Amino acid sequence: MGAEDYLPDDPGSLAALRTAAEGCHGCDLYRAATQTVFGEGPPDARIVMIGEQPGDVEDRAGEPFVGPAGRLLDRAITEAGLQRSDIYVTNAVKHFKFVPPERGKRRIHKTPNRAEIVACRPWLVQELAVLRPSVLVVLGASAAKALLGAKFKVTESRGQLLPWPDAADRPEDFPAEPSSLVATIHPSAVLRSDDREAMFRGLVADLRVAAEAL
Ligand code: URA
Ligand code: SF4
């Protein structure tokens, strides 16, 4: 199990990666989902943001962060003084995982498990190797797990400009290119919160740290 078997022979361009990922069967999530939702944004983006996995809207559209969480993220990006069109946005897992609807049409998001995150990781690692961003923004626990290991705690380390992990501390396939990292909450956590306004302000403050690091 894993995406490695589906990587293109020459993973040197985002276009080649995207095309190859369309046919990925590296874990079972492709079976129920509509399509692979690959990262999107300019190849020369200096900031890369990593979410968890596509949601219901993204699964249908084939693009990351275009549903409710995406709209909230767009607002936070703008308030932090950045522009979404300058940012490459992607996910730790490229297929939508959901619970089949009991009634109605809306499928309920299900958090990807460790095995799925690990299986999908080669796509993320290759995206980062091609993009070589200056700053990487990790949105929530699943992205942190994919990139920084199970021990990393977003709640403890959020909103700080963190260095690229040393060779000894990073997973061996982690790109060697240095970027700075900023971890923050996932925009969906704002949508689920009882105090959306405070959570939103916290997200914006963390994204400002990324903006100032450029
Ligand atoms: N949540 C994510 O993590 N990614 C998306 O693309 C949409 C919602
Ligand atoms: Fe491949 Fe990732 Fe989709 Fe699993 S979730 S099939 S590893 S692209």
PDB file of C-alpha atoms and ligand atoms in Angstrom:
ATOM      1  CA  MET A   1       0.000   0.000   0.000  1.00  0.00           C
ATOM      2  CA  GLY A   2       1.214   3.485  -0.805  1.00  0.00           C
ATOM      3  CA  ALA A   3       1.486   6.090  -3.505  1.00  0.00           C
ATOM      4  CA  GLU A   4       5.154   5.359  -4.304  1.00  0.00           C
ATOM      5  CA  ASP A   5       4.144   2.838  -6.978  1.00  0.00           C
ATOM      6  CA  TYR A   6       2.181   5.542  -8.822  1.00  0.00           C
ATOM      7  CA  LEU A   7       4.787   8.309  -8.927  1.00  0.00           C
ATOM      8  CA  PRO A   8       5.754   9.355 -12.467  1.00  0.00           C
ATOM      9  CA  ASP A   9       9.153   8.270 -13.818  1.00  0.00           C
ATOM     10  CA  ASP A  10      10.259  11.881 -13.744  1.00  0.00           C
ATOM     11  CA  PRO A  11       8.534  13.581 -10.802  1.00  0.00           C
ATOM     12  CA  GLY A  12      10.197  16.874 -11.652  1.00  0.00           C
ATOM     13  CA  SER A  13       7.091  18.918 -12.471  1.00  0.00           C
ATOM     14  CA  LEU A  14       3.794  19.584 -10.786  1.00  0.00           C
ATOM     15  CA  ALA A  15       1.980  18.778 -14.024  1.00  0.00           C
ATOM     16  CA  ALA A  16       3.569  15.318 -14.184  1.00  0.00           C
ATOM     17  CA  LEU A  17       2.741  14.684 -10.530  1.00  0.00           C
ATOM     18  CA  ARG A  18      -0.828  15.852 -10.916  1.00  0.00           C
ATOM     19  CA  THR A  19      -1.438  13.630 -13.936  1.00  0.00           C
ATOM     20  CA  ALA A  20       0.077  10.602 -12.215  1.00  0.00           C
ATOM     21  CA  ALA A  21      -1.939  11.201  -9.046  1.00  0.00           C
ATOM     22  CA  GLU A  22      -5.170  10.984 -11.055  1.00  0.00           C
ATOM     23  CA  GLY A  23      -4.579   7.235 -11.310  1.00  0.00           C
ATOM     24  CA  CYS A  24      -3.366   6.607  -7.767  1.00  0.00           C
ATOM     25  CA  HIS A  25      -4.683   3.493  -6.025  1.00  0.00           C
ATOM     26  CA  GLY A  26      -2.162   3.727  -3.214  1.00  0.00           C
ATOM     27  CA  CYS A  27      -4.844   3.191  -0.579  1.00  0.00           C
ATOM     28  CA  ASP A  28      -8.546   2.385  -0.649  1.00  0.00           C
ATOM     29  CA  LEU A  29      -9.809   5.970  -0.504  1.00  0.00           C
ATOM     30  CA  TYR A  30      -9.916   6.294  -4.304  1.00  0.00           C
ATOM     31  CA  ARG A  31     -12.727   3.725  -4.421  1.00  0.00           C
ATOM     32  CA  ALA A  32     -15.524   5.825  -2.952  1.00  0.00           C
ATOM     33  CA  ALA A  33     -14.239   9.294  -3.826  1.00  0.00           C
ATOM     34  CA  THR A  34     -15.026  11.068  -7.094  1.00  0.00           C
ATOM     35  CA  GLN A  35     -11.503  12.037  -8.072  1.00  0.00           C
ATOM     36  CA  THR A  36      -8.008  12.862  -6.867  1.00  0.00           C
ATOM     37  CA  VAL A  37      -7.816  16.421  -5.594  1.00  0.00           C
ATOM     38  CA  PHE A  38      -4.234  17.516  -6.169  1.00  0.00           C
ATOM     39  CA  GLY A  39      -2.619  20.700  -4.890  1.00  0.00           C
ATOM     40  CA  GLU A  40      -3.156  23.925  -6.757  1.00  0.00           C
ATOM     41  CA  GLY A  41      -1.396  27.243  -7.111  1.00  0.00           C
ATOM     42  CA  PRO A  42       1.525  28.916  -8.845  1.00  0.00           C
ATOM     43  CA  PRO A  43       4.653  26.750  -9.265  1.00  0.00           C
ATOM     44  CA  ASP A  44       6.755  29.639  -7.978  1.00  0.00           C
ATOM     45  CA  ALA A  45       4.645  30.110  -4.826  1.00  0.00           C
ATOM     46  CA  ARG A  46       6.754  31.048  -1.822  1.00  0.00           C
ATOM     47  CA  ILE A  47       4.113  29.863   0.617  1.00  0.00           C
ATOM     48  CA  VAL A  48       2.597  26.391   0.597  1.00  0.00           C
ATOM     49  CA  MET A  49      -0.370  25.590   2.810  1.00  0.00           C
ATOM     50  CA  ILE A  50      -1.195  22.002   3.687  1.00  0.00           C
ATOM     51  CA  GLY A  51      -4.674  20.918   4.806  1.00  0.00           C
ATOM     52  CA  GLU A  52      -6.027  17.504   5.679  1.00  0.00           C
ATOM     53  CA  GLN A  53      -8.001  16.099   2.755  1.00  0.00           C
ATOM     54  CA  PRO A  54     -10.589  17.357   0.282  1.00  0.00           C
ATOM     55  CA  GLY A  55     -14.102  17.822   1.609  1.00  0.00           C
ATOM     56  CA  ASP A  56     -17.436  17.139  -0.060  1.00  0.00           C
ATOM     57  CA  VAL A  57     -17.294  20.216  -2.294  1.00  0.00           C
ATOM     58  CA  GLU A  58     -13.632  19.708  -3.209  1.00  0.00           C
ATOM     59  CA  ASP A  59     -14.285  16.072  -4.124  1.00  0.00           C
ATOM     60  CA  ARG A  60     -16.874  17.149  -6.687  1.00  0.00           C
ATOM     61  CA  ALA A  61     -14.926  20.170  -7.951  1.00  0.00           C
ATOM     62  CA  GLY A  62     -11.512  18.503  -8.102  1.00  0.00           C
ATOM     63  CA  GLU A  63      -9.868  21.493  -6.439  1.00  0.00           C
ATOM     64  CA  PRO A  64      -8.591  21.978  -2.885  1.00  0.00           C
ATOM     65  CA  PHE A  65     -10.201  24.380  -0.408  1.00  0.00           C
ATOM     66  CA  VAL A  66     -13.108  25.616  -2.508  1.00  0.00           C
ATOM     67  CA  GLY A  67     -15.890  24.720  -0.020  1.00  0.00           C
ATOM     68  CA  PRO A  68     -16.856  26.335   3.306  1.00  0.00           C
ATOM     69  CA  ALA A  69     -13.439  25.747   4.946  1.00  0.00           C
ATOM     70  CA  GLY A  70     -11.781  27.123   1.834  1.00  0.00           C
ATOM     71  CA  ARG A  71     -13.855  30.301   1.904  1.00  0.00           C
ATOM     72  CA  LEU A  72     -12.936  30.823   5.526  1.00  0.00           C
ATOM     73  CA  LEU A  73      -9.279  30.182   4.742  1.00  0.00           C
ATOM     74  CA  ASP A  74      -9.452  32.730   1.913  1.00  0.00           C
ATOM     75  CA  ARG A  75     -10.770  35.358   4.317  1.00  0.00           C
ATOM     76  CA  ALA A  76      -8.031  34.572   6.834  1.00  0.00           C
ATOM     77  CA  ILE A  77      -5.369  34.715   4.109  1.00  0.00           C
ATOM     78  CA  THR A  78      -6.605  38.149   3.018  1.00  0.00           C
ATOM     79  CA  GLU A  79      -6.767  39.461   6.584  1.00  0.00           C
ATOM     80  CA  ALA A  80      -3.207  38.257   7.146  1.00  0.00           C
ATOM     81  CA  GLY A  81      -2.097  40.452   4.237  1.00  0.00           C
ATOM     82  CA  LEU A  82      -1.587  37.619   1.764  1.00  0.00           C
ATOM     83  CA  GLN A  83      -3.248  36.659  -1.506  1.00  0.00           C
ATOM     84  CA  ARG A  84      -4.643  33.229  -2.193  1.00  0.00           C
ATOM     85  CA  SER A  85      -3.523  33.469  -5.815  1.00  0.00           C
ATOM     86  CA  ASP A  86       0.111  33.648  -4.635  1.00  0.00           C
ATOM     87  CA  ILE A  87      -0.194  30.545  -2.486  1.00  0.00           C
ATOM     88  CA  TYR A  88       0.019  26.875  -3.395  1.00  0.00           C
ATOM     89  CA  VAL A  89      -2.630  24.987  -1.445  1.00  0.00           C
ATOM     90  CA  THR A  90      -2.643  21.243  -1.028  1.00  0.00           C
ATOM     91  CA  ASN A  91      -3.705  18.437   1.315  1.00  0.00           C
ATOM     92  CA  ALA A  92      -1.993  15.657   3.242  1.00  0.00           C
ATOM     93  CA  VAL A  93      -4.440  13.150   1.718  1.00  0.00           C
ATOM     94  CA  LYS A  94      -5.642  13.590  -1.868  1.00  0.00           C
ATOM     95  CA  HIS A  95      -8.942  11.696  -1.795  1.00  0.00           C
ATOM     96  CA  PHE A  96     -12.073  12.546   0.216  1.00  0.00           C
ATOM     97  CA  LYS A  97     -12.845  10.120   3.041  1.00  0.00           C
ATOM     98  CA  PHE A  98     -16.452  10.170   4.167  1.00  0.00           C
ATOM     99  CA  VAL A  99     -19.281   8.329   5.818  1.00  0.00           C
ATOM    100  CA  PRO A 100     -22.009   7.508   3.284  1.00  0.00           C
ATOM    101  CA  PRO A 101     -25.041   9.755   3.760  1.00  0.00           C
ATOM    102  CA  GLU A 102     -27.987   8.239   5.607  1.00  0.00           C
ATOM    103  CA  ARG A 103     -30.391  10.769   4.198  1.00  0.00           C
ATOM    104  CA  GLY A 104     -29.913  13.571   1.756  1.00  0.00           C
ATOM    105  CA  LYS A 105     -26.815  14.085  -0.296  1.00  0.00           C
ATOM    106  CA  ARG A 106     -24.232  15.596   1.969  1.00  0.00           C
ATOM    107  CA  ARG A 107     -21.474  13.137   2.780  1.00  0.00           C
ATOM    108  CA  ILE A 108     -19.874  13.499   6.209  1.00  0.00           C
ATOM    109  CA  HIS A 109     -16.119  13.943   6.394  1.00  0.00           C
ATOM    110  CA  LYS A 110     -14.166  11.242   8.198  1.00  0.00           C
ATOM    111  CA  THR A 111     -10.652  11.896   9.498  1.00  0.00           C
ATOM    112  CA  PRO A 112      -8.015   9.959   7.559  1.00  0.00           C
ATOM    113  CA  ASN A 113      -6.115   7.395   9.605  1.00  0.00           C
ATOM    114  CA  ARG A 114      -2.375   7.054  10.028  1.00  0.00           C
ATOM    115  CA  ALA A 115      -2.050   4.408   7.283  1.00  0.00           C
ATOM    116  CA  GLU A 116      -3.855   6.614   4.754  1.00  0.00           C
ATOM    117  CA  ILE A 117      -1.747   9.639   5.662  1.00  0.00           C
ATOM    118  CA  VAL A 118       1.428   7.593   5.256  1.00  0.00           C
ATOM    119  CA  ALA A 119       0.201   6.044   1.996  1.00  0.00           C
ATOM    120  CA  CYS A 120      -0.489   9.463   0.476  1.00  0.00           C
ATOM    121  CA  ARG A 121       2.660  11.144   1.759  1.00  0.00           C
ATOM    122  CA  PRO A 122       4.804  10.585  -1.366  1.00  0.00           C
ATOM    123  CA  TRP A 123       2.633  13.058  -3.293  1.00  0.00           C
ATOM    124  CA  LEU A 124       3.143  15.734  -0.670  1.00  0.00           C
ATOM    125  CA  VAL A 125       6.866  15.083  -0.415  1.00  0.00           C
ATOM    126  CA  GLN A 126       7.211  15.363  -4.198  1.00  0.00           C
ATOM    127  CA  GLU A 127       5.119  18.532  -4.336  1.00  0.00           C
ATOM    128  CA  LEU A 128       7.404  20.121  -1.754  1.00  0.00           C
ATOM    129  CA  ALA A 129      10.527  18.921  -3.539  1.00  0.00           C
ATOM    130  CA  VAL A 130       9.356  20.660  -6.739  1.00  0.00           C
ATOM    131  CA  LEU A 131       7.956  23.785  -5.092  1.00  0.00           C
ATOM    132  CA  ARG A 132      10.715  24.433  -2.537  1.00  0.00           C
ATOM    133  CA  PRO A 133       8.654  27.030  -0.680  1.00  0.00           C
ATOM    134  CA  SER A 134      10.137  29.582   1.696  1.00  0.00           C
ATOM    135  CA  VAL A 135       7.378  29.046   4.207  1.00  0.00           C
ATOM    136  CA  LEU A 136       5.210  26.033   4.810  1.00  0.00           C
ATOM    137  CA  VAL A 137       1.926  26.473   6.662  1.00  0.00           C
ATOM    138  CA  VAL A 138       0.627  23.323   8.322  1.00  0.00           C
ATOM    139  CA  LEU A 139      -3.154  23.531   8.824  1.00  0.00           C
ATOM    140  CA  GLY A 140      -4.218  21.238  11.651  1.00  0.00           C
ATOM    141  CA  ALA A 141      -3.269  17.876  13.106  1.00  0.00           C
ATOM    142  CA  SER A 142      -3.476  15.660  10.018  1.00  0.00           C
ATOM    143  CA  ALA A 143      -1.067  17.834   8.032  1.00  0.00           C
ATOM    144  CA  ALA A 144       1.212  17.980  11.064  1.00  0.00           C
ATOM    145  CA  LYS A 145       1.143  14.190  11.309  1.00  0.00           C
ATOM    146  CA  ALA A 146       2.013  13.849   7.651  1.00  0.00           C
ATOM    147  CA  LEU A 147       4.942  16.170   7.835  1.00  0.00           C
ATOM    148  CA  LEU A 148       6.180  16.438  11.374  1.00  0.00           C
ATOM    149  CA  GLY A 149       5.374  13.091  12.922  1.00  0.00           C
ATOM    150  CA  ALA A 150       2.898  11.932  15.529  1.00  0.00           C
ATOM    151  CA  LYS A 151       4.585  13.732  18.430  1.00  0.00           C
ATOM    152  CA  PHE A 152       4.125  17.249  17.075  1.00  0.00           C
ATOM    153  CA  LYS A 153       1.363  19.132  18.880  1.00  0.00           C
ATOM    154  CA  VAL A 154      -0.253  21.957  16.928  1.00  0.00           C
ATOM    155  CA  THR A 155      -1.791  23.455  20.081  1.00  0.00           C
ATOM    156  CA  GLU A 156       1.660  23.786  21.690  1.00  0.00           C
ATOM    157  CA  SER A 157       3.617  24.992  18.689  1.00  0.00           C
ATOM    158  CA  ARG A 158       1.150  27.005  16.655  1.00  0.00           C
ATOM    159  CA  GLY A 159       1.909  30.520  15.473  1.00  0.00           C
ATOM    160  CA  GLN A 160       5.665  30.190  15.838  1.00  0.00           C
ATOM    161  CA  LEU A 161       8.176  30.357  13.050  1.00  0.00           C
ATOM    162  CA  LEU A 162       9.789  26.950  13.320  1.00  0.00           C
ATOM    163  CA  PRO A 163      12.943  25.821  11.561  1.00  0.00           C
ATOM    164  CA  TRP A 164      12.995  22.944   9.118  1.00  0.00           C
ATOM    165  CA  PRO A 165      13.628  19.820  11.197  1.00  0.00           C
ATOM    166  CA  ASP A 166      17.241  18.657  11.338  1.00  0.00           C
ATOM    167  CA  ALA A 167      18.150  15.620   9.293  1.00  0.00           C
ATOM    168  CA  ALA A 168      18.062  13.559  12.472  1.00  0.00           C
ATOM    169  CA  ASP A 169      14.521  14.643  13.322  1.00  0.00           C
ATOM    170  CA  ARG A 170      12.811  14.573   9.985  1.00  0.00           C
ATOM    171  CA  PRO A 171      11.421  11.546   8.217  1.00  0.00           C
ATOM    172  CA  GLU A 172      14.012  10.334   5.734  1.00  0.00           C
ATOM    173  CA  ASP A 173      11.971  11.221   2.649  1.00  0.00           C
ATOM    174  CA  PHE A 174      11.324  14.751   3.904  1.00  0.00           C
ATOM    175  CA  PRO A 175      12.729  17.173   1.319  1.00  0.00           C
ATOM    176  CA  ALA A 176      16.171  18.456   2.254  1.00  0.00           C
ATOM    177  CA  GLU A 177      15.374  21.955   1.046  1.00  0.00           C
ATOM    178  CA  PRO A 178      15.000  24.279   4.000  1.00  0.00           C
ATOM    179  CA  SER A 179      11.742  26.135   4.510  1.00  0.00           C
ATOM    180  CA  SER A 180      10.397  27.757   7.612  1.00  0.00           C
ATOM    181  CA  LEU A 181       7.295  26.212   9.108  1.00  0.00           C
ATOM    182  CA  VAL A 182       4.262  27.687  10.784  1.00  0.00           C
ATOM    183  CA  ALA A 183       1.636  25.370  12.250  1.00  0.00           C
ATOM    184  CA  THR A 184      -1.878  26.539  12.939  1.00  0.00           C
ATOM    185  CA  ILE A 185      -5.408  25.242  13.384  1.00  0.00           C
ATOM    186  CA  HIS A 186      -7.455  23.875  10.524  1.00  0.00           C
ATOM    187  CA  PRO A 187     -10.058  26.328   9.152  1.00  0.00           C
ATOM    188  CA  SER A 188     -12.758  23.687   9.792  1.00  0.00           C
ATOM    189  CA  ALA A 189     -11.972  23.974  13.510  1.00  0.00           C
ATOM    190  CA  VAL A 190     -13.051  27.605  13.292  1.00  0.00           C
ATOM    191  CA  LEU A 191     -16.328  26.579  11.641  1.00  0.00           C
ATOM    192  CA  ARG A 192     -16.997  24.017  14.385  1.00  0.00           C
ATOM    193  CA  SER A 193     -16.076  26.316  17.264  1.00  0.00           C
ATOM    194  CA  ASP A 194     -18.456  27.978  19.752  1.00  0.00           C
ATOM    195  CA  ASP A 195     -16.328  31.081  19.564  1.00  0.00           C
ATOM    196  CA  ARG A 196     -15.708  31.440  15.869  1.00  0.00           C
ATOM    197  CA  GLU A 197     -14.576  35.026  16.105  1.00  0.00           C
ATOM    198  CA  ALA A 198     -11.743  34.283  18.566  1.00  0.00           C
ATOM    199  CA  MET A 199     -10.696  31.178  16.663  1.00  0.00           C
ATOM    200  CA  PHE A 200     -10.686  33.103  13.402  1.00  0.00           C
ATOM    201  CA  ARG A 201      -8.550  35.860  14.898  1.00  0.00           C
ATOM    202  CA  GLY A 202      -6.109  33.207  16.129  1.00  0.00           C
ATOM    203  CA  LEU A 203      -5.873  31.698  12.654  1.00  0.00           C
ATOM    204  CA  VAL A 204      -5.231  35.125  11.127  1.00  0.00           C
ATOM    205  CA  ALA A 205      -2.544  35.890  13.731  1.00  0.00           C
ATOM    206  CA  ASP A 206      -0.761  32.619  12.918  1.00  0.00           C
ATOM    207  CA  LEU A 207      -0.935  33.290   9.173  1.00  0.00           C
ATOM    208  CA  ARG A 208       0.567  36.735   9.795  1.00  0.00           C
ATOM    209  CA  VAL A 209       3.612  35.018  11.252  1.00  0.00           C
ATOM    210  CA  ALA A 210       3.970  33.182   7.940  1.00  0.00           C
ATOM    211  CA  ALA A 211       3.419  36.400   5.971  1.00  0.00           C
ATOM    212  CA  GLU A 212       6.082  38.235   7.965  1.00  0.00           C
ATOM    213  CA  ALA A 213       8.591  35.461   7.399  1.00  0.00           C
ATOM    214  CA  LEU A 214       8.597  36.038   3.627  1.00  0.00           C
TER     215      LEU A 214
HETATM  216  N1  URA B   1     -10.389  20.761   4.254  1.00  0.00           N
HETATM  217  C1  URA B   1      -9.125  20.446   3.904  1.00  0.00           C
HETATM  218  O1  URA B   1      -8.294  20.081   4.718  1.00  0.00           O
HETATM  219  N2  URA B   1      -8.804  20.552   2.625  1.00  0.00           N
HETATM  220  C2  URA B   1      -9.640  20.924   1.692  1.00  0.00           C
HETATM  221  O2  URA B   1      -9.229  20.985   0.543  1.00  0.00           O
HETATM  222  C3  URA B   1     -10.957  21.248   2.071  1.00  0.00           C
HETATM  223  C4  URA B   1     -11.319  21.144   3.362  1.00  0.00           C
HETATM  224 FE1  SF4 B   2      -3.509   7.533  -3.607  1.00  0.00          FE
HETATM  225 FE2  SF4 B   2      -3.620   9.339  -1.652  1.00  0.00          FE
HETATM  226 FE3  SF4 B   2      -5.798   8.757  -3.032  1.00  0.00          FE
HETATM  227 FE4  SF4 B   2      -4.848   6.998  -1.306  1.00  0.00          FE
HETATM  228  S1  SF4 B   2      -5.669   9.037  -0.832  1.00  0.00           S
HETATM  229  S2  SF4 B   2      -5.521   6.546  -3.413  1.00  0.00           S
HETATM  230  S3  SF4 B   2      -2.631   7.303  -1.551  1.00  0.00           S
HETATM  231  S4  SF4 B   2      -3.961   9.723  -3.853  1.00  0.00           S
END
